[in-house]
Amino acid sequence: MSFRLLSLAAFAVAASAPSHALTTITFNDLAPYTTVGNQYAAQGVVFSPNAFSGPGSSNSGQAWATNTNLQVVPILPNTDPNYDHGLLGSPALASGMILRAYGNVQPGGWLEEDGDASFKMTFTTPISSISMVMAGVSPGDELQTRIWVYSGTTLLGTVGTQDVSILTTQQVLSFASTTPITSVAVRPGTYFDYVAVDNISFQPVPEPGTWALMALGLVGMAGIARRRR
């Protein structure tokens, strides 16, 4: 095979390799009051409660909860008898189903927790970036609503919501890293607070073979260009 044909073949294979497109989880495919766990394993992430234990790290005075509930509920008027999702604020970034119930009717609701709630997202394929909507952020929540990003057991960084002077807002927390991200711990508010989570988006890290194919294709195209000159 000539160099030109080899180069074109490599470029074609690289172009057809998996794109590792951005994945977004909205929870809208789940029934109300479903407990989130491994429903999104095929998309590359598993949810588990209680990312932390022991003394709390916020100003609520509570330890970390040992019974964090991961139910999803729909955004409905607060007159719905089954739950109260609280004031979610604006702009309207969250929609449909939101993660975490606030109420005392459905078992394991927010009011039944014994401390500052937390949960963990573990990625079956490492990712390079993540973002999520936090709805119902109130003044002072920059100390409360936060994510911790890990590569294995190494903490890569932590991001909190911005302080606000109005009653409630909806904000986006995001983090990107050149080091592969394997898990993210989330604190959606505290024992005395409520923040909903929605629209979790993450970008998988391309597999080494994909990078190699793309590099080979680019080298080949560069070689063709040089031969033409």
PDB file of C-alpha atoms in Angstrom:
ATOM      1  CA  MET A   1       0.000   0.000   0.000  1.00  0.00           C
ATOM      2  CA  SER A   2       1.358   3.432  -0.921  1.00  0.00           C
ATOM      3  CA  PHE A   3       2.113   6.029   1.741  1.00  0.00           C
ATOM      4  CA  ARG A   4      -0.801   8.114   0.491  1.00  0.00           C
ATOM      5  CA  LEU A   5      -3.297   5.270   0.717  1.00  0.00           C
ATOM      6  CA  LEU A   6      -1.973   4.262   4.147  1.00  0.00           C
ATOM      7  CA  SER A   7      -2.339   7.827   5.362  1.00  0.00           C
ATOM      8  CA  LEU A   8      -5.868   8.145   4.034  1.00  0.00           C
ATOM      9  CA  ALA A   9      -6.812   4.820   5.616  1.00  0.00           C
ATOM     10  CA  ALA A  10      -5.421   5.873   8.986  1.00  0.00           C
ATOM     11  CA  PHE A  11      -7.274   9.178   8.808  1.00  0.00           C
ATOM     12  CA  ALA A  12     -10.521   7.435   7.895  1.00  0.00           C
ATOM     13  CA  VAL A  13     -10.201   4.986  10.785  1.00  0.00           C
ATOM     14  CA  ALA A  14      -9.455   7.833  13.210  1.00  0.00           C
ATOM     15  CA  ALA A  15     -12.420   9.813  11.956  1.00  0.00           C
ATOM     16  CA  SER A  16     -14.718   6.833  12.482  1.00  0.00           C
ATOM     17  CA  ALA A  17     -13.462   6.064  16.006  1.00  0.00           C
ATOM     18  CA  PRO A  18     -15.863   6.592  18.949  1.00  0.00           C
ATOM     19  CA  SER A  19     -16.374  10.292  19.616  1.00  0.00           C
ATOM     20  CA  HIS A  20     -16.695   9.938  23.404  1.00  0.00           C
ATOM     21  CA  ALA A  21     -19.466  12.493  23.255  1.00  0.00           C
ATOM     22  CA  LEU A  22     -20.663  14.481  26.234  1.00  0.00           C
ATOM     23  CA  THR A  23     -23.093  12.485  28.387  1.00  0.00           C
ATOM     24  CA  THR A  24     -25.922  14.272  30.212  1.00  0.00           C
ATOM     25  CA  ILE A  25     -28.099  12.684  32.898  1.00  0.00           C
ATOM     26  CA  THR A  26     -31.411  14.457  33.529  1.00  0.00           C
ATOM     27  CA  PHE A  27     -33.182  11.722  35.581  1.00  0.00           C
ATOM     28  CA  ASN A  28     -36.259  12.300  33.396  1.00  0.00           C
ATOM     29  CA  ASP A  29     -36.264   8.631  32.417  1.00  0.00           C
ATOM     30  CA  LEU A  30     -36.901   7.553  36.019  1.00  0.00           C
ATOM     31  CA  ALA A  31     -40.248   7.230  37.764  1.00  0.00           C
ATOM     32  CA  PRO A  32     -40.983   9.573  40.697  1.00  0.00           C
ATOM     33  CA  TYR A  33     -39.413   8.478  43.991  1.00  0.00           C
ATOM     34  CA  THR A  34     -36.968   6.120  42.301  1.00  0.00           C
ATOM     35  CA  THR A  35     -33.771   5.662  44.294  1.00  0.00           C
ATOM     36  CA  VAL A  36     -30.800   6.377  42.038  1.00  0.00           C
ATOM     37  CA  GLY A  37     -28.030   3.783  41.999  1.00  0.00           C
ATOM     38  CA  ASN A  38     -26.729   1.846  39.021  1.00  0.00           C
ATOM     39  CA  GLN A  39     -29.398   2.877  36.493  1.00  0.00           C
ATOM     40  CA  TYR A  40     -26.780   4.827  34.519  1.00  0.00           C
ATOM     41  CA  ALA A  41     -23.979   2.266  34.601  1.00  0.00           C
ATOM     42  CA  ALA A  42     -24.277   1.834  30.830  1.00  0.00           C
ATOM     43  CA  GLN A  43     -23.636   5.570  30.471  1.00  0.00           C
ATOM     44  CA  GLY A  44     -20.534   5.244  32.608  1.00  0.00           C
ATOM     45  CA  VAL A  45     -21.524   6.289  36.143  1.00  0.00           C
ATOM     46  CA  VAL A  46     -22.842   4.671  39.333  1.00  0.00           C
ATOM     47  CA  PHE A  47     -24.379   6.646  42.220  1.00  0.00           C
ATOM     48  CA  SER A  48     -23.938   5.722  45.888  1.00  0.00           C
ATOM     49  CA  PRO A  49     -25.021   7.485  49.102  1.00  0.00           C
ATOM     50  CA  ASN A  50     -22.857   8.827  51.919  1.00  0.00           C
ATOM     51  CA  ALA A  51     -19.594   9.850  50.285  1.00  0.00           C
ATOM     52  CA  PHE A  52     -18.255  11.034  53.653  1.00  0.00           C
ATOM     53  CA  SER A  53     -18.527   9.999  57.299  1.00  0.00           C
ATOM     54  CA  GLY A  54     -17.602  11.391  60.677  1.00  0.00           C
ATOM     55  CA  PRO A  55     -17.711  15.071  61.696  1.00  0.00           C
ATOM     56  CA  GLY A  56     -19.310  17.435  59.171  1.00  0.00           C
ATOM     57  CA  SER A  57     -17.363  20.011  57.217  1.00  0.00           C
ATOM     58  CA  SER A  58     -19.974  22.758  57.044  1.00  0.00           C
ATOM     59  CA  ASN A  59     -21.379  25.282  59.490  1.00  0.00           C
ATOM     60  CA  SER A  60     -24.562  23.312  60.153  1.00  0.00           C
ATOM     61  CA  GLY A  61     -23.018  21.715  63.212  1.00  0.00           C
ATOM     62  CA  GLN A  62     -24.115  18.269  62.011  1.00  0.00           C
ATOM     63  CA  ALA A  63     -21.976  15.252  61.246  1.00  0.00           C
ATOM     64  CA  TRP A  64     -22.156  13.679  57.809  1.00  0.00           C
ATOM     65  CA  ALA A  65     -25.430  11.818  57.316  1.00  0.00           C
ATOM     66  CA  THR A  66     -25.365   8.044  57.434  1.00  0.00           C
ATOM     67  CA  ASN A  67     -28.744   7.624  55.709  1.00  0.00           C
ATOM     68  CA  THR A  68     -28.559   9.925  52.701  1.00  0.00           C
ATOM     69  CA  ASN A  69     -31.498   9.297  50.386  1.00  0.00           C
ATOM     70  CA  LEU A  70     -31.085   9.438  46.596  1.00  0.00           C
ATOM     71  CA  GLN A  71     -34.705   9.690  45.473  1.00  0.00           C
ATOM     72  CA  VAL A  72     -35.740  11.678  42.423  1.00  0.00           C
ATOM     73  CA  VAL A  73     -38.894  13.770  42.426  1.00  0.00           C
ATOM     74  CA  PRO A  74     -40.664  15.793  39.735  1.00  0.00           C
ATOM     75  CA  ILE A  75     -40.804  19.562  39.806  1.00  0.00           C
ATOM     76  CA  LEU A  76     -44.437  20.143  40.723  1.00  0.00           C
ATOM     77  CA  PRO A  77     -46.293  22.899  42.599  1.00  0.00           C
ATOM     78  CA  ASN A  78     -45.526  22.954  46.298  1.00  0.00           C
ATOM     79  CA  THR A  79     -49.154  21.993  46.925  1.00  0.00           C
ATOM     80  CA  ASP A  80     -48.355  18.412  45.889  1.00  0.00           C
ATOM     81  CA  PRO A  81     -49.145  16.404  49.048  1.00  0.00           C
ATOM     82  CA  ASN A  82     -46.278  13.938  48.637  1.00  0.00           C
ATOM     83  CA  TYR A  83     -43.335  16.288  48.982  1.00  0.00           C
ATOM     84  CA  ASP A  84     -42.114  19.853  49.046  1.00  0.00           C
ATOM     85  CA  HIS A  85     -39.200  20.581  46.723  1.00  0.00           C
ATOM     86  CA  GLY A  86     -38.773  24.057  48.170  1.00  0.00           C
ATOM     87  CA  LEU A  87     -37.924  27.201  46.256  1.00  0.00           C
ATOM     88  CA  LEU A  88     -35.662  26.314  43.360  1.00  0.00           C
ATOM     89  CA  GLY A  89     -34.909  29.888  42.304  1.00  0.00           C
ATOM     90  CA  SER A  90     -33.941  31.179  38.878  1.00  0.00           C
ATOM     91  CA  PRO A  91     -32.875  31.000  36.103  1.00  0.00           C
ATOM     92  CA  ALA A  92     -34.784  27.796  35.410  1.00  0.00           C
ATOM     93  CA  LEU A  93     -31.863  25.453  34.749  1.00  0.00           C
ATOM     94  CA  ALA A  94     -33.407  22.391  36.399  1.00  0.00           C
ATOM     95  CA  SER A  95     -36.441  20.754  34.825  1.00  0.00           C
ATOM     96  CA  GLY A  96     -38.467  17.560  34.905  1.00  0.00           C
ATOM     97  CA  MET A  97     -37.063  15.200  37.523  1.00  0.00           C
ATOM     98  CA  ILE A  98     -34.611  16.437  40.151  1.00  0.00           C
ATOM     99  CA  LEU A  99     -32.410  14.450  42.512  1.00  0.00           C
ATOM    100  CA  ARG A 100     -33.263  14.561  46.240  1.00  0.00           C
ATOM    101  CA  ALA A 101     -36.635  14.715  47.908  1.00  0.00           C
ATOM    102  CA  TYR A 102     -37.466  17.314  50.527  1.00  0.00           C
ATOM    103  CA  GLY A 103     -40.392  16.188  52.620  1.00  0.00           C
ATOM    104  CA  ASN A 104     -41.615  13.867  55.320  1.00  0.00           C
ATOM    105  CA  VAL A 105     -44.108  11.666  53.455  1.00  0.00           C
ATOM    106  CA  GLN A 106     -41.926   9.599  51.156  1.00  0.00           C
ATOM    107  CA  PRO A 107     -39.626   7.320  53.203  1.00  0.00           C
ATOM    108  CA  GLY A 108     -36.129   8.662  53.626  1.00  0.00           C
ATOM    109  CA  GLY A 109     -36.978  12.245  52.717  1.00  0.00           C
ATOM    110  CA  TRP A 110     -34.588  15.089  53.453  1.00  0.00           C
ATOM    111  CA  LEU A 111     -36.151  15.864  56.828  1.00  0.00           C
ATOM    112  CA  GLU A 112     -35.474  12.314  58.009  1.00  0.00           C
ATOM    113  CA  GLU A 113     -31.715  12.494  57.450  1.00  0.00           C
ATOM    114  CA  ASP A 114     -29.420  12.562  60.458  1.00  0.00           C
ATOM    115  CA  GLY A 115     -26.791  15.000  59.210  1.00  0.00           C
ATOM    116  CA  ASP A 116     -25.253  16.711  56.196  1.00  0.00           C
ATOM    117  CA  ALA A 117     -26.145  14.607  53.187  1.00  0.00           C
ATOM    118  CA  SER A 118     -23.617  13.579  50.533  1.00  0.00           C
ATOM    119  CA  PHE A 119     -23.397  11.166  47.645  1.00  0.00           C
ATOM    120  CA  LYS A 120     -20.739   9.833  45.293  1.00  0.00           C
ATOM    121  CA  MET A 121     -20.539   9.320  41.542  1.00  0.00           C
ATOM    122  CA  THR A 122     -18.070   6.648  40.430  1.00  0.00           C
ATOM    123  CA  PHE A 123     -17.156   6.581  36.732  1.00  0.00           C
ATOM    124  CA  THR A 124     -16.540   3.257  35.005  1.00  0.00           C
ATOM    125  CA  THR A 125     -14.571   5.133  32.324  1.00  0.00           C
ATOM    126  CA  PRO A 126     -12.460   8.105  33.501  1.00  0.00           C
ATOM    127  CA  ILE A 127     -13.753  11.518  32.502  1.00  0.00           C
ATOM    128  CA  SER A 128     -12.067  14.836  31.769  1.00  0.00           C
ATOM    129  CA  SER A 129     -14.808  17.248  32.863  1.00  0.00           C
ATOM    130  CA  ILE A 130     -18.070  17.391  34.771  1.00  0.00           C
ATOM    131  CA  SER A 131     -20.837  19.891  35.408  1.00  0.00           C
ATOM    132  CA  MET A 132     -24.166  19.828  37.222  1.00  0.00           C
ATOM    133  CA  VAL A 133     -27.043  22.149  38.076  1.00  0.00           C
ATOM    134  CA  MET A 134     -27.642  23.053  41.707  1.00  0.00           C
ATOM    135  CA  ALA A 135     -31.152  24.422  42.248  1.00  0.00           C
ATOM    136  CA  GLY A 136     -32.325  26.225  45.366  1.00  0.00           C
ATOM    137  CA  VAL A 137     -28.991  27.824  46.295  1.00  0.00           C
ATOM    138  CA  SER A 138     -29.551  30.359  49.078  1.00  0.00           C
ATOM    139  CA  PRO A 139     -27.261  32.955  50.716  1.00  0.00           C
ATOM    140  CA  GLY A 140     -24.251  31.346  52.355  1.00  0.00           C
ATOM    141  CA  ASP A 141     -24.455  28.161  50.312  1.00  0.00           C
ATOM    142  CA  GLU A 142     -20.949  28.627  48.965  1.00  0.00           C
ATOM    143  CA  LEU A 143     -19.930  27.027  52.264  1.00  0.00           C
ATOM    144  CA  GLN A 144     -22.463  24.234  51.882  1.00  0.00           C
ATOM    145  CA  THR A 145     -23.127  23.140  48.296  1.00  0.00           C
ATOM    146  CA  ARG A 146     -19.883  21.735  46.907  1.00  0.00           C
ATOM    147  CA  ILE A 147     -18.292  18.985  44.818  1.00  0.00           C
ATOM    148  CA  TRP A 148     -14.992  17.163  45.405  1.00  0.00           C
ATOM    149  CA  VAL A 149     -13.257  15.730  42.330  1.00  0.00           C
ATOM    150  CA  TYR A 150     -10.911  12.737  42.583  1.00  0.00           C
ATOM    151  CA  SER A 151      -8.491  10.712  40.492  1.00  0.00           C
ATOM    152  CA  GLY A 152      -8.343   7.478  42.431  1.00  0.00           C
ATOM    153  CA  THR A 153      -7.748   8.596  46.022  1.00  0.00           C
ATOM    154  CA  THR A 154      -6.110  11.893  44.990  1.00  0.00           C
ATOM    155  CA  LEU A 155      -8.226  15.019  45.412  1.00  0.00           C
ATOM    156  CA  LEU A 156      -7.907  17.079  42.230  1.00  0.00           C
ATOM    157  CA  GLY A 157      -9.959  20.005  43.478  1.00  0.00           C
ATOM    158  CA  THR A 158     -13.218  21.229  44.954  1.00  0.00           C
ATOM    159  CA  VAL A 159     -15.790  23.717  43.664  1.00  0.00           C
ATOM    160  CA  GLY A 160     -18.627  25.421  45.539  1.00  0.00           C
ATOM    161  CA  THR A 161     -21.576  27.520  44.511  1.00  0.00           C
ATOM    162  CA  GLN A 162     -21.255  31.284  44.552  1.00  0.00           C
ATOM    163  CA  ASP A 163     -22.619  33.383  47.389  1.00  0.00           C
ATOM    164  CA  VAL A 164     -25.925  35.055  46.590  1.00  0.00           C
ATOM    165  CA  SER A 165     -27.790  37.964  48.118  1.00  0.00           C
ATOM    166  CA  ILE A 166     -31.246  37.011  46.839  1.00  0.00           C
ATOM    167  CA  LEU A 167     -33.463  34.288  48.271  1.00  0.00           C
ATOM    168  CA  THR A 168     -32.586  31.416  45.915  1.00  0.00           C
ATOM    169  CA  THR A 169     -30.807  30.811  42.611  1.00  0.00           C
ATOM    170  CA  GLN A 170     -29.932  27.957  40.300  1.00  0.00           C
ATOM    171  CA  GLN A 171     -26.234  27.635  39.533  1.00  0.00           C
ATOM    172  CA  VAL A 172     -23.905  25.358  37.575  1.00  0.00           C
ATOM    173  CA  LEU A 173     -20.872  23.750  39.193  1.00  0.00           C
ATOM    174  CA  SER A 174     -18.197  22.599  36.761  1.00  0.00           C
ATOM    175  CA  PHE A 175     -14.692  21.162  36.881  1.00  0.00           C
ATOM    176  CA  ALA A 176     -12.223  20.127  34.164  1.00  0.00           C
ATOM    177  CA  SER A 177      -8.902  18.346  34.514  1.00  0.00           C
ATOM    178  CA  THR A 178      -6.087  17.007  32.347  1.00  0.00           C
ATOM    179  CA  THR A 179      -5.755  14.240  34.937  1.00  0.00           C
ATOM    180  CA  PRO A 180      -8.458  11.579  34.462  1.00  0.00           C
ATOM    181  CA  ILE A 181     -11.352  11.955  36.905  1.00  0.00           C
ATOM    182  CA  THR A 182     -12.596   8.695  38.436  1.00  0.00           C
ATOM    183  CA  SER A 183     -15.119   9.879  41.029  1.00  0.00           C
ATOM    184  CA  VAL A 184     -16.934  12.965  42.308  1.00  0.00           C
ATOM    185  CA  ALA A 185     -18.398  13.501  45.779  1.00  0.00           C
ATOM    186  CA  VAL A 186     -21.349  15.882  46.081  1.00  0.00           C
ATOM    187  CA  ARG A 187     -22.791  17.773  49.036  1.00  0.00           C
ATOM    188  CA  PRO A 188     -26.201  19.166  48.008  1.00  0.00           C
ATOM    189  CA  GLY A 189     -26.620  21.656  50.834  1.00  0.00           C
ATOM    190  CA  THR A 190     -26.681  20.734  54.503  1.00  0.00           C
ATOM    191  CA  TYR A 191     -28.963  19.366  57.195  1.00  0.00           C
ATOM    192  CA  PHE A 192     -30.738  22.735  57.455  1.00  0.00           C
ATOM    193  CA  ASP A 193     -30.782  23.390  53.741  1.00  0.00           C
ATOM    194  CA  TYR A 194     -32.030  21.950  50.479  1.00  0.00           C
ATOM    195  CA  VAL A 195     -30.413  22.018  47.060  1.00  0.00           C
ATOM    196  CA  ALA A 196     -31.607  19.892  44.147  1.00  0.00           C
ATOM    197  CA  VAL A 197     -29.226  18.323  41.622  1.00  0.00           C
ATOM    198  CA  ASP A 198     -30.023  18.039  37.920  1.00  0.00           C
ATOM    199  CA  ASN A 199     -28.484  17.878  34.432  1.00  0.00           C
ATOM    200  CA  ILE A 200     -25.224  16.132  35.309  1.00  0.00           C
ATOM    201  CA  SER A 201     -22.922  16.255  32.255  1.00  0.00           C
ATOM    202  CA  PHE A 202     -19.513  14.621  31.852  1.00  0.00           C
ATOM    203  CA  GLN A 203     -16.967  14.088  29.098  1.00  0.00           C
ATOM    204  CA  PRO A 204     -15.208  10.704  28.922  1.00  0.00           C
ATOM    205  CA  VAL A 205     -11.457  10.672  28.363  1.00  0.00           C
ATOM    206  CA  PRO A 206     -10.663   9.310  24.861  1.00  0.00           C
ATOM    207  CA  GLU A 207      -9.055   5.884  24.888  1.00  0.00           C
ATOM    208  CA  PRO A 208      -5.309   5.778  24.038  1.00  0.00           C
ATOM    209  CA  GLY A 209      -6.045   3.914  20.815  1.00  0.00           C
ATOM    210  CA  THR A 210      -8.291   6.733  19.645  1.00  0.00           C
ATOM    211  CA  TRP A 211      -5.539   9.294  20.233  1.00  0.00           C
ATOM    212  CA  ALA A 212      -3.049   7.095  18.369  1.00  0.00           C
ATOM    213  CA  LEU A 213      -5.331   6.720  15.368  1.00  0.00           C
ATOM    214  CA  MET A 214      -5.998  10.433  15.238  1.00  0.00           C
ATOM    215  CA  ALA A 215      -2.289  11.218  15.482  1.00  0.00           C
ATOM    216  CA  LEU A 216      -1.486   8.730  12.714  1.00  0.00           C
ATOM    217  CA  GLY A 217      -4.167  10.230  10.504  1.00  0.00           C
ATOM    218  CA  LEU A 218      -2.896  13.766  11.061  1.00  0.00           C
ATOM    219  CA  VAL A 219       0.692  12.729  10.382  1.00  0.00           C
ATOM    220  CA  GLY A 220      -0.433  11.042   7.202  1.00  0.00           C
ATOM    221  CA  MET A 221      -2.331  14.085   5.987  1.00  0.00           C
ATOM    222  CA  ALA A 222       0.679  16.259   6.764  1.00  0.00           C
ATOM    223  CA  GLY A 223       2.858  13.907   4.737  1.00  0.00           C
ATOM    224  CA  ILE A 224       0.479  14.141   1.784  1.00  0.00           C
ATOM    225  CA  ALA A 225       0.580  17.922   1.966  1.00  0.00           C
ATOM    226  CA  ARG A 226       4.393  17.926   1.985  1.00  0.00           C
ATOM    227  CA  ARG A 227       4.566  15.570  -1.013  1.00  0.00           C
ATOM    228  CA  ARG A 228       2.185  17.810  -2.942  1.00  0.00           C
ATOM    229  CA  ARG A 229       4.394  20.831  -2.240  1.00  0.00           C
TER     230      ARG A 229
END
